[in-house]
Amino acid sequence: MKLVIIAGPPSAGKTSLAKQIVKRFKDELTIAFLKIDVVKAFEDLELKKEFGILTKKFYSGDLCPDHAGVMVLGDAVEWGQKNAAELLIVESAGLCLRCSPYLNQGLGIIVLSSISGIHAPEKMGAMVSLADIAVITKIDLVSQAEREVLIQKIKEVHTRIILMETNALQGNSLNRLYDLIIKSRDIDRDKLMLKGNPPLGTCTICVGKKEVGWKHHFGVVQKLDGQIAEYLYRGE
Amino acid sequence: MIFDITILPGFDKNGCKEQYTYIKLKAGDTVSIVGPTGSGKTALISDIELLAQGDTSTKRRIFVNGEVPSDEIRFNPAMKPIVMITQNTKCFADLTTEEFLQIHARARKIYDKQVIQKTIDLANNFTGEKIKKDTRVTVLSGGQTRSLLIADAIMVGASPIILLDEIENAGIFKQEVVNLIHKAGKMVVFVTHDPVIALLTKTRIIMENGAVKKVLYQNEPEIRAAQSLLELDKKIGTIREELRAGKSITFDLPAVNYA
Ligand SMILES: Nc1nc2c(ncn2[C@@H]2O[C@H](COP(=O)(O)OP(=O)(O)OP(=O)(O)O)[C@@H](O)[C@H]2O)c(=O)[nH]1
Ligand SMILES: Nc1ncnc2c1ncn2[C@@H]1O[C@H](COP(=O)(O)OP(=O)(O)O)[C@@H](O)[C@H]1O
Ligand SMILES: [Mg+2]
Ligand SMILES: [Mg+2]
Ligand SMILES: [Zn+2]
């Protein structure tokens, strides 16, 4: 079974891209689709209705959706394999800018919209830098010059990523993506690992203590200007 | 260097194959694409801009110099021989005009530092309200945005093929753009509803239902018609400027006769 994980901010065009991938491969491969979201999602119903493929959704609730993803992906892979799926597509919620849902196997795709602003790719850290492929959507809504400015900006920040542009409603120019999916190797369920570093462990905020101000908390906490250990992630 | 591009037929909106074997456009050609709204004009020039390989909704294929273009030409802006002015009149990038042009120059590998100011100066020839280099591109008016993008296409894009989608609606000075047609060497493709621009081009592609319906070539009477329409257009332009400047018209307008 091949694995494609699609991440990206809300309304970037993740589902639209997933639909194009399904449209392209549905006659060749048995496809399963999983949507991970926090409180509400309709993608499972939508894709089931439109393409008649196997779909499922999972709500992460109080957990960071990427965090939740790590825990349920093992089950999801099992679910896909049990149903003889040859391609599993996972659409993440794309809300946590600290984490990234990509694994050491399969393809990780970050979906970015041309109209979400020029600084968005810089602010998204791991969600962009750990992806294999960046797909820029909504190119029908901006000028060619602006598309090229955006691409240049992403290239300067994320030098290794494979970049593509599309109108995700029509699926223009996605042949390169389809080739990469065809060439991607089947995953080995026992060797799946999260690509990025998970966020640091528990503190009193994690377990639900609501008082504001660091004095009330212990564990991994940080003052506004204060020192924290060098090895802790503090954002850029 | 680009000498020609070839458009190979795709399918219309009903899935029927287009009725031509190929359309070849050569360096220096001037082309207009006409047809009702929704007939697929923008789709056709987008196919050219993307150098489509059966991977767009029309399923057309575009060859460069008789061959399938390499990925390098298709996907690296610095290698891309095509600039396109779309119908969009808005920029979303939170950058000043200067920063926008600087990044675009880097993308297109243009190292001449003066190009930024030259581009802004050229843009200011196309539009009434002046653009400054520290103006944010997000606050430019529709006409200013279009003017900047056209100037950027010429100076920064600096490509042998230029595609323009309905520039007549942009509130910019058409005469300046018509002069651009006559700039030697470039292949210019206009999507247009403007009879002056349509008649001025050597080749005319007529669209219907997502497909190319006909390809016509400029004939002798059309060249003359274009000239007199151009005269008329200039007069209308003069009157427009008088009205804009708050003047009254105190002379009789000439009657028009096209018999
Ligand atoms: N014009 C245009 N609209 C697009 C494009 N891609 C997506 N859209 C529209 O953008 C909106 C959001 O697209 P989705 O595919 O649902 O985005 P998403 O990332 O799955 O959104 P969430 O899952 O809700 O975070 C929809 O209205 C789409 O029709 C595109 O390339 N061009
Ligand atoms: N050959 C085609 N097959 C399928 N859809 C098409 C085709 N040509 C155009 N379309 C679609 O029809 C709509 C209108 O086309 P567009 O190119 O915007 O028209 P115009 O620029 O002439 O107003 C667009 O959504 C476009 O993608
Ligand atoms: Mg979605
Ligand atoms: Mg159009
Ligand atoms: Zn997280």
Coordinates of C-alpha atoms and ligand atoms in Angstrom, one line a residue:
Chain A
M1 CA 0.0 0.0 0.0
K2 CA 1.2 3.5 -0.9
L3 CA 0.7 6.4 1.5
V4 CA 0.1 10.0 0.8
I5 CA -0.2 12.5 3.7
I6 CA -1.7 15.9 2.8
A7 CA -1.2 18.8 5.1
G8 CA -1.8 22.5 4.9
P9 CA -3.7 25.4 6.5
P10 CA -7.5 25.6 6.5
S11 CA -9.1 26.1 3.1
A12 CA -5.7 25.7 1.2
G13 CA -7.2 23.2 -1.1
K14 CA -6.2 19.9 0.5
T15 CA -9.5 18.2 -0.2
S16 CA -9.6 19.6 -3.8
L17 CA -6.2 18.1 -4.4
A18 CA -7.1 14.8 -2.7
K19 CA -10.1 14.6 -5.1
Q20 CA -7.8 15.1 -8.1
I21 CA -5.6 12.3 -6.9
V22 CA -8.5 10.0 -6.4
K23 CA -9.9 10.9 -9.9
R24 CA -6.6 10.1 -11.5
F25 CA -6.1 6.7 -9.7
K26 CA -9.5 5.4 -9.0
D27 CA -9.6 3.1 -12.0
E28 CA -6.1 1.7 -11.3
L29 CA -5.9 1.4 -7.5
T30 CA -8.1 0.7 -4.6
I31 CA -8.1 3.9 -2.6
A32 CA -8.8 4.6 1.0
F33 CA -9.2 8.1 2.4
L34 CA -8.8 9.3 6.0
K35 CA -9.6 12.8 7.2
I36 CA -8.2 13.9 10.6
D37 CA -9.7 17.0 12.0
V38 CA -10.4 18.6 15.4
V39 CA -14.1 19.1 15.7
K40 CA -15.9 18.9 12.4
A41 CA -15.2 17.4 8.9
F42 CA -17.3 16.3 6.0
E43 CA -14.6 15.1 3.6
D44 CA -15.3 11.4 4.3
L45 CA -18.9 11.7 3.2
E46 CA -18.0 13.9 0.3
L47 CA -15.4 11.6 -1.2
K48 CA -17.5 8.5 -0.6
K49 CA -20.4 10.1 -2.4
E50 CA -18.4 11.4 -5.3
F51 CA -16.1 8.5 -5.9
G52 CA -17.6 5.5 -4.0
I53 CA -14.2 4.9 -2.3
L54 CA -13.5 3.7 1.2
T55 CA -13.4 6.7 3.6
K56 CA -13.2 7.4 7.3
K57 CA -12.8 10.4 9.6
F58 CA -11.2 10.9 13.0
Y59 CA -11.7 13.8 15.4
S60 CA -8.7 14.7 17.6
G61 CA -10.8 16.8 20.0
D62 CA -8.5 18.2 22.8
L63 CA -5.3 16.8 21.3
C64 CA -3.1 18.4 18.7
P65 CA -4.3 16.9 15.5
D66 CA -0.8 15.9 14.4
H67 CA -0.3 14.3 17.8
A68 CA -3.5 12.4 17.4
G69 CA -2.4 11.4 13.9
V70 CA 0.6 9.7 15.2
M71 CA -1.5 7.5 17.4
V72 CA -4.2 6.6 15.0
L73 CA -2.2 6.2 11.8
G74 CA -1.1 2.8 12.8
D75 CA -4.7 1.7 13.0
A76 CA -5.5 3.6 9.8
V77 CA -2.8 1.7 7.9
E78 CA -4.2 -1.6 9.3
W79 CA -7.7 -0.5 8.3
G80 CA -6.5 0.3 4.7
Q81 CA -4.6 -3.0 4.4
K82 CA -7.5 -5.0 5.8
N83 CA -9.7 -3.5 3.0
A84 CA -7.1 -4.3 0.4
A85 CA -6.4 -0.6 -0.3
E86 CA -3.4 0.1 -2.5
L87 CA -3.3 3.8 -1.9
L88 CA -4.1 5.5 1.5
I89 CA -4.6 9.2 1.4
V90 CA -4.6 11.0 4.7
E91 CA -5.8 14.6 4.9
S92 CA -4.6 16.3 8.1
A93 CA -6.4 19.2 9.9
G94 CA -3.4 21.4 9.3
L95 CA -3.9 23.6 12.3
C96 CA -0.8 22.9 14.4
L97 CA 2.1 25.0 13.1
R98 CA 4.4 23.4 15.6
C99 CA 4.1 19.9 14.4
S100 CA 3.9 18.1 11.1
P101 CA 2.1 14.9 10.2
Y102 CA 4.6 13.4 7.8
L103 CA 6.1 10.0 8.2
N104 CA 9.4 8.5 7.2
Q105 CA 7.7 6.6 4.4
G106 CA 5.2 7.5 1.7
L107 CA 4.8 11.1 0.4
G108 CA 4.2 14.2 2.4
I109 CA 2.5 17.0 0.6
I110 CA 2.0 20.5 1.9
V111 CA -0.8 22.4 0.2
L112 CA -0.5 26.2 0.1
S113 CA -2.8 28.7 -1.4
S114 CA -1.5 31.5 -3.7
I115 CA -3.7 34.0 -1.9
S116 CA -2.8 33.2 1.7
G117 CA 0.0 35.8 1.7
I118 CA 3.7 35.8 1.0
H119 CA 4.9 35.2 4.5
A120 CA 2.8 32.2 5.2
P121 CA 5.4 29.6 4.1
E122 CA 8.0 31.1 6.4
K123 CA 5.6 31.0 9.4
M124 CA 4.7 27.4 8.9
G125 CA 8.1 25.8 9.8
A126 CA 8.0 22.0 9.9
M127 CA 4.7 21.7 8.0
V128 CA 6.5 23.0 5.0
S129 CA 10.2 22.1 5.6
L130 CA 9.5 18.4 6.3
A131 CA 7.2 17.9 3.3
D132 CA 8.5 16.2 0.2
I133 CA 6.3 18.2 -2.2
A134 CA 4.6 21.6 -2.0
V135 CA 1.5 22.1 -4.1
I136 CA 0.5 25.7 -4.7
T137 CA -3.2 26.0 -5.4
K138 CA -5.5 28.7 -6.7
I139 CA -3.1 29.9 -9.3
D140 CA -6.2 30.9 -11.3
L141 CA -6.8 33.7 -8.9
V142 CA -3.4 35.5 -9.1
S143 CA -1.1 36.9 -11.8
Q144 CA 1.8 35.0 -13.3
A145 CA 4.2 37.5 -11.7
E146 CA 2.8 37.0 -8.3
R147 CA 2.9 33.2 -8.7
E148 CA 6.6 33.5 -9.6
V149 CA 7.2 35.8 -6.6
L150 CA 5.6 33.3 -4.2
I151 CA 7.5 30.3 -5.7
Q152 CA 10.8 32.2 -5.4
K153 CA 10.1 33.0 -1.8
I154 CA 9.3 29.4 -1.0
K155 CA 12.4 28.2 -2.8
E156 CA 14.6 30.7 -0.9
V157 CA 13.2 29.4 2.5
H158 CA 12.8 25.7 1.7
T159 CA 15.6 24.8 -0.7
R160 CA 14.9 21.1 -1.1
I161 CA 11.2 20.9 -1.6
I162 CA 9.7 19.9 -4.9
L163 CA 7.3 22.7 -6.0
M164 CA 4.3 22.5 -8.2
E165 CA 1.4 24.9 -9.0
T166 CA -2.1 24.0 -9.9
N167 CA -5.7 25.1 -10.1
A168 CA -6.9 22.3 -7.7
L169 CA -10.5 22.6 -9.0
Q170 CA -9.3 21.5 -12.4
G171 CA -6.2 19.6 -11.6
N172 CA -3.9 21.4 -14.0
S173 CA -0.3 20.3 -14.4
L174 CA -0.4 17.6 -11.8
N175 CA 1.3 14.9 -13.9
R176 CA 4.5 15.3 -12.0
L177 CA 2.7 14.7 -8.8
Y178 CA 1.0 11.6 -10.2
D179 CA 4.4 10.3 -11.4
L180 CA 5.8 10.7 -7.9
I181 CA 2.9 8.8 -6.4
I182 CA 3.3 6.0 -8.9
K183 CA 7.0 5.7 -8.1
S184 CA 6.6 6.0 -4.3
R185 CA 7.3 2.7 -2.5
D186 CA 4.8 0.6 -0.6
I187 CA 5.0 1.3 3.1
D188 CA 6.3 -1.1 5.7
R189 CA 3.8 -0.9 8.6
D190 CA 6.3 -2.0 11.2
K191 CA 8.8 0.7 10.4
L192 CA 6.7 3.8 10.3
M193 CA 8.2 6.8 12.1
L194 CA 7.2 10.4 12.6
K195 CA 9.6 12.6 10.5
G196 CA 9.6 15.7 12.7
N197 CA 10.3 16.0 16.4
P198 CA 7.2 15.7 18.5
P199 CA 6.4 18.7 20.8
L200 CA 8.0 18.5 24.2
G201 CA 6.2 16.5 26.9
T202 CA 3.8 17.4 29.5
C203 CA 3.4 20.4 31.7
T204 CA 0.7 21.6 33.9
I205 CA -0.9 23.4 31.0
C206 CA -1.1 20.2 29.0
V207 CA -3.0 18.5 31.8
G208 CA -5.6 21.3 32.0
K209 CA -4.5 23.8 34.6
K210 CA -5.9 27.2 33.3
E211 CA -4.3 29.9 35.6
V212 CA -2.3 32.4 33.5
G213 CA 1.3 33.2 34.4
W214 CA 4.3 30.9 34.6
K215 CA 4.4 31.0 38.4
H216 CA 1.4 28.7 38.5
H217 CA 3.0 26.1 36.3
F218 CA 5.8 23.6 36.2
G219 CA 7.2 21.2 33.7
V220 CA 8.0 22.6 30.3
V221 CA 7.1 26.2 30.8
Q222 CA 8.5 29.5 29.5
K223 CA 8.4 33.1 30.7
L224 CA 7.8 35.8 28.1
D225 CA 11.4 37.0 28.1
G226 CA 12.9 34.3 30.3
Q227 CA 15.6 31.8 29.8
I228 CA 14.7 28.3 28.8
A229 CA 17.0 25.4 28.1
E230 CA 18.9 25.6 24.9
Y231 CA 17.5 22.3 23.6
L232 CA 13.9 23.4 23.9
Y233 CA 12.0 24.5 20.9
R234 CA 11.1 28.2 21.1
G235 CA 10.0 29.1 17.6
E236 CA 12.1 31.2 15.3
Chain B
M1 CA 15.6 30.6 -28.3
I2 CA 12.0 30.3 -29.2
F3 CA 11.0 30.2 -32.9
D4 CA 7.5 28.8 -32.8
I5 CA 4.9 27.1 -30.7
T6 CA 2.4 24.5 -31.9
I7 CA -1.0 24.0 -30.4
L8 CA -2.3 20.5 -30.7
P9 CA -6.1 19.9 -30.5
G10 CA -7.8 19.0 -27.3
F11 CA -11.5 18.6 -26.6
D12 CA -14.4 21.1 -26.3
K13 CA -16.7 21.3 -23.3
N14 CA -18.8 18.4 -24.5
G15 CA -15.7 16.2 -25.0
C16 CA -15.6 16.4 -28.8
K17 CA -12.3 16.7 -30.4
E18 CA -11.3 20.1 -31.8
Q19 CA -11.4 20.5 -35.6
Y20 CA -7.9 21.4 -36.5
T21 CA -4.7 19.4 -36.9
Y22 CA -2.5 22.0 -35.3
I23 CA -2.0 25.8 -35.0
K24 CA 1.5 27.1 -35.4
L25 CA 2.4 30.5 -34.0
K26 CA 5.8 32.0 -34.9
A27 CA 8.2 34.6 -33.5
G28 CA 6.9 38.1 -34.4
D29 CA 3.3 36.9 -34.9
T30 CA 0.5 39.0 -33.5
V31 CA -2.5 37.0 -32.6
S32 CA -5.9 37.8 -31.2
I33 CA -8.3 35.3 -29.5
V34 CA -12.0 36.3 -29.7
G35 CA -15.3 34.8 -28.8
P36 CA -18.1 35.1 -26.3
T37 CA -17.5 35.1 -22.5
G38 CA -17.0 31.6 -21.3
S39 CA -16.0 30.3 -24.7
G40 CA -12.6 29.2 -23.5
K41 CA -10.3 32.1 -24.4
T42 CA -8.6 32.3 -21.0
A43 CA -8.3 28.5 -21.0
L44 CA -6.5 28.6 -24.3
I45 CA -3.8 31.1 -23.3
S46 CA -3.5 29.4 -19.9
D47 CA -2.7 26.2 -21.8
I48 CA 0.1 28.1 -23.7
E49 CA 1.4 29.7 -20.4
L50 CA 1.5 26.3 -18.6
L51 CA 2.9 24.6 -21.8
A52 CA 0.1 22.1 -21.2
Q53 CA 0.8 18.4 -22.0
G54 CA -2.7 17.0 -21.9
D55 CA -2.9 17.8 -18.2
T56 CA -5.4 20.7 -18.3
S57 CA -9.2 20.6 -18.6
T58 CA -8.9 21.1 -22.4
K59 CA -6.4 18.2 -22.9
R60 CA -4.5 20.3 -25.4
R61 CA -0.7 19.9 -25.9
I62 CA 1.7 22.7 -26.6
F63 CA 5.1 22.1 -28.4
V64 CA 8.0 24.5 -28.4
N65 CA 10.0 24.5 -31.6
G66 CA 8.2 21.3 -32.7
E67 CA 9.1 19.4 -29.5
V68 CA 7.7 18.6 -26.1
P69 CA 9.2 21.3 -23.8
S70 CA 11.5 20.1 -21.0
D71 CA 10.5 20.3 -17.4
E72 CA 13.1 22.9 -16.9
I73 CA 11.4 25.2 -19.5
R74 CA 7.9 24.4 -18.0
F75 CA 8.6 24.8 -14.3
N76 CA 11.6 27.2 -13.9
P77 CA 10.5 30.8 -14.2
A78 CA 14.0 31.8 -15.2
M79 CA 13.8 29.5 -18.2
K80 CA 10.2 30.2 -19.0
P81 CA 9.9 31.9 -22.4
I82 CA 6.4 33.1 -21.8
V83 CA 4.9 36.0 -19.8
M84 CA 1.1 36.3 -19.2
I85 CA -1.0 39.2 -18.0
T86 CA -4.1 37.6 -16.5
Q87 CA -7.5 39.1 -15.9
N88 CA -6.7 39.5 -12.2
T89 CA -6.3 43.0 -11.0
K90 CA -5.3 42.3 -7.4
C91 CA -2.1 41.4 -5.7
F92 CA -2.2 39.5 -2.4
A93 CA 1.5 39.6 -1.5
D94 CA 2.2 41.9 1.5
L95 CA 5.2 43.6 -0.2
T96 CA 6.1 47.0 -1.5
T97 CA 6.3 47.5 -5.2
E98 CA 10.1 47.6 -5.0
E99 CA 10.3 44.3 -3.0
F100 CA 7.8 42.6 -5.3
L101 CA 9.9 43.5 -8.4
Q102 CA 13.1 42.6 -6.7
I103 CA 11.9 39.1 -5.8
H104 CA 10.5 38.6 -9.3
A105 CA 13.8 39.8 -10.8
R106 CA 15.6 37.1 -8.7
A107 CA 13.0 34.5 -9.9
R108 CA 13.7 35.5 -13.5
K109 CA 17.4 35.8 -12.9
I110 CA 17.6 39.5 -14.0
Y111 CA 20.6 41.1 -12.3
D112 CA 20.3 44.7 -13.7
K113 CA 19.7 46.8 -10.6
Q114 CA 18.1 49.6 -12.6
V115 CA 15.4 47.3 -13.9
I116 CA 13.2 48.0 -10.8
Q117 CA 13.0 51.8 -11.4
K118 CA 12.7 51.3 -15.1
T119 CA 9.7 49.0 -14.6
I120 CA 8.0 51.5 -12.3
D121 CA 8.6 54.3 -14.7
L122 CA 7.2 52.3 -17.6
A123 CA 4.1 51.3 -15.5
N124 CA 3.6 55.0 -14.8
N125 CA 3.3 55.6 -18.6
F126 CA 0.4 53.2 -18.8
T127 CA -1.7 54.7 -16.0
G128 CA -2.9 58.1 -14.7
E129 CA -2.3 57.6 -11.0
K130 CA 1.5 57.2 -10.3
I131 CA 2.9 54.2 -8.5
K132 CA 5.8 54.8 -6.1
K133 CA 8.4 52.3 -5.2
D134 CA 7.3 52.0 -1.6
T135 CA 3.6 51.7 -2.4
R136 CA 2.4 48.3 -1.1
V137 CA 1.2 46.2 -4.1
T138 CA -1.9 45.2 -2.1
V139 CA -3.2 48.8 -2.2
L140 CA -2.7 49.4 -5.9
S141 CA -5.9 50.1 -7.9
G142 CA -7.0 47.6 -10.6
G143 CA -5.6 49.9 -13.3
Q144 CA -2.3 50.4 -11.4
T145 CA -1.9 46.7 -10.8
R146 CA -2.5 45.9 -14.4
S147 CA 0.0 48.6 -15.5
L148 CA 2.6 47.3 -13.1
L149 CA 2.1 43.8 -14.3
I150 CA 2.4 44.7 -17.9
A151 CA 5.5 46.7 -17.3
D152 CA 6.9 43.8 -15.2
A153 CA 6.1 41.4 -18.0
I154 CA 8.1 43.6 -20.5
M155 CA 11.1 44.5 -18.3
V156 CA 11.4 41.6 -15.8
G157 CA 9.7 38.8 -17.7
A158 CA 11.6 39.9 -20.8
S159 CA 10.3 36.9 -22.7
P160 CA 9.8 36.2 -26.5
I161 CA 6.1 35.4 -26.0
I162 CA 3.7 37.7 -24.3
L163 CA 0.0 36.7 -23.6
L164 CA -2.5 39.4 -22.6
D165 CA -6.0 38.7 -21.3
E166 CA -8.5 41.5 -21.9
I167 CA -6.2 44.3 -21.1
E168 CA -8.6 46.8 -22.6
N169 CA -10.8 46.6 -19.5
A170 CA -7.9 47.7 -17.3
G171 CA -8.4 51.5 -17.6
I172 CA -4.9 51.8 -19.1
F173 CA -3.8 53.7 -22.2
K174 CA -4.6 51.4 -25.1
Q175 CA -2.4 53.4 -27.5
E176 CA 0.7 52.5 -25.5
V177 CA -0.2 48.9 -25.6
V178 CA -0.9 49.0 -29.3
N179 CA 2.6 50.4 -29.7
L180 CA 3.8 47.4 -27.8
I181 CA 2.3 45.2 -30.6
H182 CA 4.7 46.7 -33.0
K183 CA 7.7 46.0 -30.9
A184 CA 9.7 43.8 -33.1
G185 CA 10.4 40.1 -32.5
K186 CA 8.0 39.3 -29.7
M187 CA 5.0 37.0 -30.3
V188 CA 2.0 38.8 -28.8
V189 CA -1.3 37.1 -28.1
F190 CA -4.3 39.2 -27.1
V191 CA -7.5 37.8 -25.7
T192 CA -9.8 40.7 -26.6
H193 CA -13.3 42.0 -27.1
D194 CA -11.9 45.2 -28.7
P195 CA -12.3 45.4 -32.5
V196 CA -9.3 47.7 -32.8
I197 CA -6.9 45.2 -31.2
A198 CA -8.6 42.2 -33.0
L199 CA -8.2 43.9 -36.4
L200 CA -4.6 44.9 -35.8
T201 CA -3.4 41.4 -35.3
K202 CA -2.3 39.2 -38.2
T203 CA -3.9 36.0 -36.9
R204 CA -7.4 35.8 -35.3
I205 CA -8.5 32.7 -33.4
I206 CA -12.3 32.4 -32.9
M207 CA -13.4 30.4 -29.9
E208 CA -16.7 28.6 -29.1
N209 CA -17.8 26.1 -26.5
G210 CA -14.3 25.7 -25.2
A211 CA -12.9 24.9 -28.6
V212 CA -11.1 26.8 -31.5
K213 CA -13.8 27.2 -34.1
K214 CA -11.9 29.0 -36.8
V215 CA -8.5 30.6 -37.5
L216 CA -8.6 33.7 -39.8
Y217 CA -5.8 35.9 -41.2
Q218 CA -5.9 39.7 -41.5
N219 CA -7.0 40.8 -45.0
E220 CA -6.4 44.1 -46.9
P221 CA -9.8 45.8 -46.0
E222 CA -9.2 44.8 -42.4
I223 CA -5.9 46.6 -42.3
R224 CA -7.6 49.8 -43.6
A225 CA -10.5 49.3 -41.2
A226 CA -8.1 49.0 -38.4
Q227 CA -6.4 52.3 -39.3
S228 CA -9.6 54.2 -39.4
L229 CA -10.8 52.6 -36.1
L230 CA -7.5 53.6 -34.6
E231 CA -8.0 57.2 -35.7
L232 CA -11.5 57.1 -34.2
D233 CA -10.1 55.5 -31.0
K234 CA -7.5 58.3 -30.7
K235 CA -10.3 60.9 -31.0
I236 CA -12.4 59.2 -28.3
G237 CA -9.2 59.1 -26.2
T238 CA -8.7 62.8 -26.6
I239 CA -12.3 63.5 -25.6
R240 CA -12.1 61.2 -22.7
E241 CA -9.0 63.1 -21.4
E242 CA -10.8 66.5 -21.9
L243 CA -13.8 65.2 -19.9
R244 CA -11.5 63.8 -17.2
A245 CA -9.8 67.2 -17.0
G246 CA -13.1 68.9 -16.4
K247 CA -13.4 70.6 -19.8
S248 CA -16.4 71.1 -22.0
I249 CA -16.5 70.0 -25.6
T250 CA -17.0 73.1 -27.8
F251 CA -16.5 71.7 -31.3
D252 CA -18.7 69.4 -33.4
L253 CA -17.7 65.7 -33.4
P254 CA -17.1 64.3 -36.9
A255 CA -19.7 61.8 -38.2
V256 CA -18.5 58.3 -38.6
N257 CA -19.2 56.5 -41.9
Y258 CA -18.1 52.9 -42.6
A259 CA -20.0 52.2 -45.8
Ligands
LIG1 N1 -10.3 29.2 -7.6 C1 -9.8 28.1 -6.9 N2 -10.5 27.7 -5.8 C2 -10.0 26.6 -5.1 C3 -8.8 26.0 -5.6 N3 -8.5 25.0 -4.7 C4 -9.5 25.0 -3.8 N4 -10.4 26.0 -4.0 C5 -11.6 26.4 -3.2 O1 -11.1 26.7 -1.9 C6 -12.0 26.3 -0.9 C7 -11.3 25.3 0.1 O2 -10.9 24.2 -0.6 P1 -10.7 22.8 0.1 O3 -10.2 21.8 -0.9 O4 -12.0 22.4 0.8 O5 -9.6 23.1 1.2 P2 -9.1 22.3 2.4 O6 -7.7 22.6 2.6 O7 -9.5 20.8 2.2 O8 -10.0 22.9 3.6 P3 -10.2 22.4 5.1 O9 -10.1 20.9 5.0 O10 -11.5 22.9 5.5 O11 -9.1 23.0 5.9 C8 -13.2 25.5 -1.7 O12 -14.2 26.5 -1.9 C9 -12.5 25.2 -3.0 O13 -13.5 25.1 -4.1 C10 -8.1 26.5 -6.8 O14 -7.0 26.0 -7.2 N5 -8.7 27.6 -7.4
LIG2 N1 -12.2 22.7 -23.7 C1 -12.7 22.8 -22.5 N2 -13.1 21.8 -21.7 C2 -13.6 21.9 -20.5 N3 -13.7 23.1 -19.8 C3 -13.4 24.2 -20.5 C4 -12.8 24.1 -21.8 N4 -12.6 25.4 -22.3 C5 -12.9 26.2 -21.2 N5 -13.4 25.5 -20.2 C6 -13.9 26.0 -18.9 O1 -15.0 26.9 -19.1 C7 -14.9 28.0 -18.2 C8 -14.9 29.4 -19.0 O2 -13.7 29.4 -19.8 P1 -12.8 30.7 -19.9 O3 -11.5 30.3 -20.6 O4 -12.6 31.4 -18.6 O5 -13.6 31.6 -20.9 P2 -13.4 33.1 -21.5 O6 -12.0 33.5 -21.1 O7 -13.6 33.0 -22.9 O8 -14.5 33.9 -20.8 C9 -13.7 27.8 -17.4 O9 -14.1 27.3 -16.2 C10 -12.9 26.9 -18.2 O10 -12.0 26.1 -17.4
MG3 MG -10.6 19.6 3.5
MG4 MG -11.4 35.0 -19.8
ZN5 ZN 1.1 20.1 17.7

